[in-house]
Short mmCIF file of C-alpha atoms and ligand atoms in Angstrom, two decimals:
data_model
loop_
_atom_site.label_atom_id
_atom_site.label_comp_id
_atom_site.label_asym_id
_atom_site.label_seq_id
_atom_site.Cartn_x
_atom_site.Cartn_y
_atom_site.Cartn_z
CA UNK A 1 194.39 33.30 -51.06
CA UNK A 2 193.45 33.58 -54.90
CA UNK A 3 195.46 35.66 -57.26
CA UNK A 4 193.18 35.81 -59.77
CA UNK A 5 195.44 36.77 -62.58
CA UNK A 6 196.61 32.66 -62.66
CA UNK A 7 194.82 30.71 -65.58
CA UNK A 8 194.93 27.40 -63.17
CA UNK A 9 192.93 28.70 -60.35
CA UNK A 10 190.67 30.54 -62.85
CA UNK A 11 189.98 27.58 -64.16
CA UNK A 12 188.92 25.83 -59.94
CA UNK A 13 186.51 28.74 -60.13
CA UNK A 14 185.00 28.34 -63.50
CA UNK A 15 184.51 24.47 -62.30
CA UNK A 16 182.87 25.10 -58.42
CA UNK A 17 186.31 23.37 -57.76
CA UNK A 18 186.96 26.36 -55.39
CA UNK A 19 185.36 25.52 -52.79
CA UNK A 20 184.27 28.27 -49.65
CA UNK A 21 182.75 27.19 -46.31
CA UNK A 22 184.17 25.79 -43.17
CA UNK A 23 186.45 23.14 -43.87
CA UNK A 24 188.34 20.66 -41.54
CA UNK A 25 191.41 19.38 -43.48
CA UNK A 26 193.41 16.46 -43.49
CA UNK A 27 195.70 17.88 -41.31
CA UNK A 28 192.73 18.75 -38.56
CA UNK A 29 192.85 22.28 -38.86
CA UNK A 30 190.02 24.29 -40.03
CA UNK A 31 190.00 26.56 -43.12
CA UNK A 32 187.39 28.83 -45.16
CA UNK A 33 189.13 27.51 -48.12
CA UNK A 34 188.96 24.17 -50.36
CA UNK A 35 190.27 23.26 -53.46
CA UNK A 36 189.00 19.95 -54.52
CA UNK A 37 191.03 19.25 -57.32
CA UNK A 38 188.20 16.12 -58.51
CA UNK A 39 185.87 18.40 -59.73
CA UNK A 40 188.79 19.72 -62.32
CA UNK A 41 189.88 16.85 -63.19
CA UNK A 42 186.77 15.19 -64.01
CA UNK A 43 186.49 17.08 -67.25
CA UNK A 44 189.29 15.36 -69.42
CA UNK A 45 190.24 18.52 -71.24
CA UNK A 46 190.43 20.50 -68.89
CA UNK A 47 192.65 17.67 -67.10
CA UNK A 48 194.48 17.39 -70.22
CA UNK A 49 195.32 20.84 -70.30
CA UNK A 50 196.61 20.93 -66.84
CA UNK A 51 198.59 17.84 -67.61
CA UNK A 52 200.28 19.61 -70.83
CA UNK A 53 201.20 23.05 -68.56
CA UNK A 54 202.74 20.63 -65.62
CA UNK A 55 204.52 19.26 -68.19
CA UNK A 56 205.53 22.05 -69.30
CA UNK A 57 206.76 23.51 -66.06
CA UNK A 58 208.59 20.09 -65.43
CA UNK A 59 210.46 20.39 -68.65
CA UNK A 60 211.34 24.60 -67.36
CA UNK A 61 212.33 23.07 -64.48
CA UNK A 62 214.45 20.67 -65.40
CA UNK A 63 216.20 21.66 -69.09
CA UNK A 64 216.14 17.95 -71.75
CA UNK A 65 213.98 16.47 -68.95
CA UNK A 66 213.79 13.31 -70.56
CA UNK A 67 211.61 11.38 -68.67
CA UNK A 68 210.47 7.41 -69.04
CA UNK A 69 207.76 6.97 -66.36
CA UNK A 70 205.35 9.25 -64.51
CA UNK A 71 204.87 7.95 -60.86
CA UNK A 72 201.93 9.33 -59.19
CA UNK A 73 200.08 8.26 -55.37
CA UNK A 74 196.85 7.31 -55.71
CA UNK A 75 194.11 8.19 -55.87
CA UNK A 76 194.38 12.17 -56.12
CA UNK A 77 197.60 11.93 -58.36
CA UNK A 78 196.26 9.69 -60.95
CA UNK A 79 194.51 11.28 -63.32
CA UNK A 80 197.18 14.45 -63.26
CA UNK A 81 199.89 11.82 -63.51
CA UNK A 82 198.42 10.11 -66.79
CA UNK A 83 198.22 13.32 -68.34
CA UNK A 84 201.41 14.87 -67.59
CA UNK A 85 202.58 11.16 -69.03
CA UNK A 86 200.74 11.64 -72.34
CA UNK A 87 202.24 15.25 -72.91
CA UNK A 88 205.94 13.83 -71.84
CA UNK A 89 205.24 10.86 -74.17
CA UNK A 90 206.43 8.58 -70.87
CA UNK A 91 204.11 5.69 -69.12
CA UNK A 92 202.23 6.67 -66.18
CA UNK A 93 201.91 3.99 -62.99
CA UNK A 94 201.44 4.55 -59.56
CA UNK A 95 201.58 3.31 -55.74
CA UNK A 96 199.54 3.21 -53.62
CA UNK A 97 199.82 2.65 -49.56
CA UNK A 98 200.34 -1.50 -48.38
CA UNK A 99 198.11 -2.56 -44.95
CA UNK A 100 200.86 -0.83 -42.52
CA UNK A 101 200.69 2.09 -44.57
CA UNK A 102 203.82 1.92 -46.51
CA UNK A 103 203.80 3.34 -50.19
CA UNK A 104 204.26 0.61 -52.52
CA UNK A 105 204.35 -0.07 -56.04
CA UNK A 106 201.45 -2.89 -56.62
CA UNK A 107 199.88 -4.39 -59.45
CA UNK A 108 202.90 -5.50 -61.66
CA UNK A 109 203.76 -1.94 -62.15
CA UNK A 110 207.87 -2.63 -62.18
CA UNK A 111 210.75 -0.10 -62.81
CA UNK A 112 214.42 -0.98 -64.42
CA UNK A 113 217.56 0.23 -62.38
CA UNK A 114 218.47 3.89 -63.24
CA UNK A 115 215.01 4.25 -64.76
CA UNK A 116 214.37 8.11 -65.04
CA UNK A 117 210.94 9.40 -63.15
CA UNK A 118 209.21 12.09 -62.27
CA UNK A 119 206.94 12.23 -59.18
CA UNK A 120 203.61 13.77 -60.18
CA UNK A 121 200.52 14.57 -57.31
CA UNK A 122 196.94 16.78 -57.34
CA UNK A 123 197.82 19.14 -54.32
CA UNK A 124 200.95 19.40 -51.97
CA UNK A 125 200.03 20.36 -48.61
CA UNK A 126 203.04 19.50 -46.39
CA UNK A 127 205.22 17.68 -48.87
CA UNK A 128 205.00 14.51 -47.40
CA UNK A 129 202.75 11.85 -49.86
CA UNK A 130 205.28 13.18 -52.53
CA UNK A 131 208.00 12.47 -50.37
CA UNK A 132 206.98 9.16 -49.55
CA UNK A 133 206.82 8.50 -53.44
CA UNK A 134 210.78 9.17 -53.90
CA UNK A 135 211.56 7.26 -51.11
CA UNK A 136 209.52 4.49 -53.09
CA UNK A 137 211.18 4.73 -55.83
CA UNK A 138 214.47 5.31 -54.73
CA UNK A 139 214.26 1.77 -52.84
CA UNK A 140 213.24 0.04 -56.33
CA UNK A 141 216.28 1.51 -58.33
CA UNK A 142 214.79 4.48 -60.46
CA UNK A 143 216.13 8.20 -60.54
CA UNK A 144 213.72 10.94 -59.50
CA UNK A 145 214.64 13.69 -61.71
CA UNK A 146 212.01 16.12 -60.36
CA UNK A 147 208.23 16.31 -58.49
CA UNK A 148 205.64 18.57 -59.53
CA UNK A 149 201.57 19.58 -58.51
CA UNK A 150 198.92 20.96 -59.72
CA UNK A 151 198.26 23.17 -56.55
CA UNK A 152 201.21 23.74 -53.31
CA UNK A 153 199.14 24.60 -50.77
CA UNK A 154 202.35 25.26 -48.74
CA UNK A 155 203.14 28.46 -49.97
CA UNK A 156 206.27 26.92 -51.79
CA UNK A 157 207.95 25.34 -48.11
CA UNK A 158 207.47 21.86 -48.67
CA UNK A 159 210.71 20.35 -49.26
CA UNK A 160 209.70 16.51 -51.25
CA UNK A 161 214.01 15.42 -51.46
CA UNK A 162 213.30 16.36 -55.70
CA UNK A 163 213.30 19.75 -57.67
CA UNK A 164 209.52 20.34 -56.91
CA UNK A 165 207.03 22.76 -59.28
CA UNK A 166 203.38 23.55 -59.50
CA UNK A 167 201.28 25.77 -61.28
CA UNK A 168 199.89 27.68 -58.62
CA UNK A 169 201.22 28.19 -54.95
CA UNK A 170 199.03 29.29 -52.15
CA UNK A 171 199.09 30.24 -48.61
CA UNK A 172 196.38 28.58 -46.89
CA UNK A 173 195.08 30.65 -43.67
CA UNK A 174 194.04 27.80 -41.55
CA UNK A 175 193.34 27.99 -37.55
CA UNK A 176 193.39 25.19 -34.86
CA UNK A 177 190.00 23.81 -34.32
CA UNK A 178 189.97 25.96 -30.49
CA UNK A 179 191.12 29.32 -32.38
CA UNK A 180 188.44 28.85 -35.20
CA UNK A 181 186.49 32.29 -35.74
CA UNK A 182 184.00 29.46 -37.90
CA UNK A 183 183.61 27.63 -34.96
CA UNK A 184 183.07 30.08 -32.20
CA UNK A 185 180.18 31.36 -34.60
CA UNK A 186 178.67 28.07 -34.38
CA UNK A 187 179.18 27.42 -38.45
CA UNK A 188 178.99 23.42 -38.54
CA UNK A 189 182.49 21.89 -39.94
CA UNK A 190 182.57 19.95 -43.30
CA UNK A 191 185.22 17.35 -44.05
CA UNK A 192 186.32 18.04 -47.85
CA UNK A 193 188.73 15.80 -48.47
CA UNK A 194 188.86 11.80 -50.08
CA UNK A 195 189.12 10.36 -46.55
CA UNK A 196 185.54 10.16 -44.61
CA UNK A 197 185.02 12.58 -42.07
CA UNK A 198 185.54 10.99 -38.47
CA UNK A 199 182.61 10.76 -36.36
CA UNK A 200 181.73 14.26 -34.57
ZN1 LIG B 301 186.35 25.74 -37.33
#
């Protein structure tokens, strides 16, 4: 899955943020693959950097992107969003998902009508947190003048209702837990991810 001619994914395997094993992800289907975009991020210049090239692609993307805030879900997008913010010279905030599950702004964090946004996240896997974060801010007023990643781990299909970028796209090979060569060798599963892994 890694071209290794791309700078950004250099960099996940310079940091052990490329991660190879056997991997149940979010989605329940198993992978040899992992990119755990934390162990980046927690050296601030390399985050910075990756901030500064998503900006960057943003501004390709979208010619006198002129953008006021940096939206981001927490917690993966946060640190990417508040760098991308410092290198567009906007404010960064985020939301972040209510009891039912809704994503909601919280903490004060307010936006003014027609305020102009960009939607900013770690990975995109199906499209779908991203999504939920224009649909956000869509309902409180703002215009969402693009999306972008760090990593599209859906081999540039997901569709987030925003001009979407991000510095490297992959194609994932991933096989349901019954279809697993990993499994049928007896290799135990890991789950990678922020959420805890559910009991075996
Ligand atoms: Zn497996």
């Amino acid at each position: 899955m890694i071209a290794p001619a791309n700078p950004v994914l250099e960099l996940f395997h310079q940091t052990g943020a490329y991660l190879r094993g056997h991997f149940r992800l979010t989605s329940g289907l198993h992978s040899r693959e992992y990119l755990q975009c934390a162990l980046v991020l927690q050296h601030p210049r390399h985050a910075e950097q990756l901030g500064a090239l998503l900006a960057e692609a943003l501004r390709s993307l979208v010619p006198e992107l002129a953008v006021e805030t940096v939206v981001s879900p927490a917690l993966g997008g946060v640190i990417i969003g508040y760098e991308v913010a410092r290198a567009l010279g906007a404010r960064a905030i985020f939301t972040e998902r209510d009891p039912s599950g809704h994503m909601i702004l919280r903490r004060g964090f307010s936006l003014q009508p027609g305020e102009a946004t960009v939607v900013v996240e770690d990975v995109v896997t199906t499209g779908g947190t991203t999504r939920e974060v224009v649909e956000c801010l869509a309902a409180n007023g703002a215009r969402v003048l693009a999306a972008g990643s760090i990593i599209d781990r859906s081999g540039g299909r997901a569709e987030v209702g925003a001009p979407r970028v991000s510095l490297a796209t992959l194609n994932v090979v991933t096989y349901p837990p019954d279809q697993c060569p990993l499994c049928q060798q007896g290799i135990p599963v890991t789950k990678p991810g922020s959420r805890p892994a559910p009991a075996a």
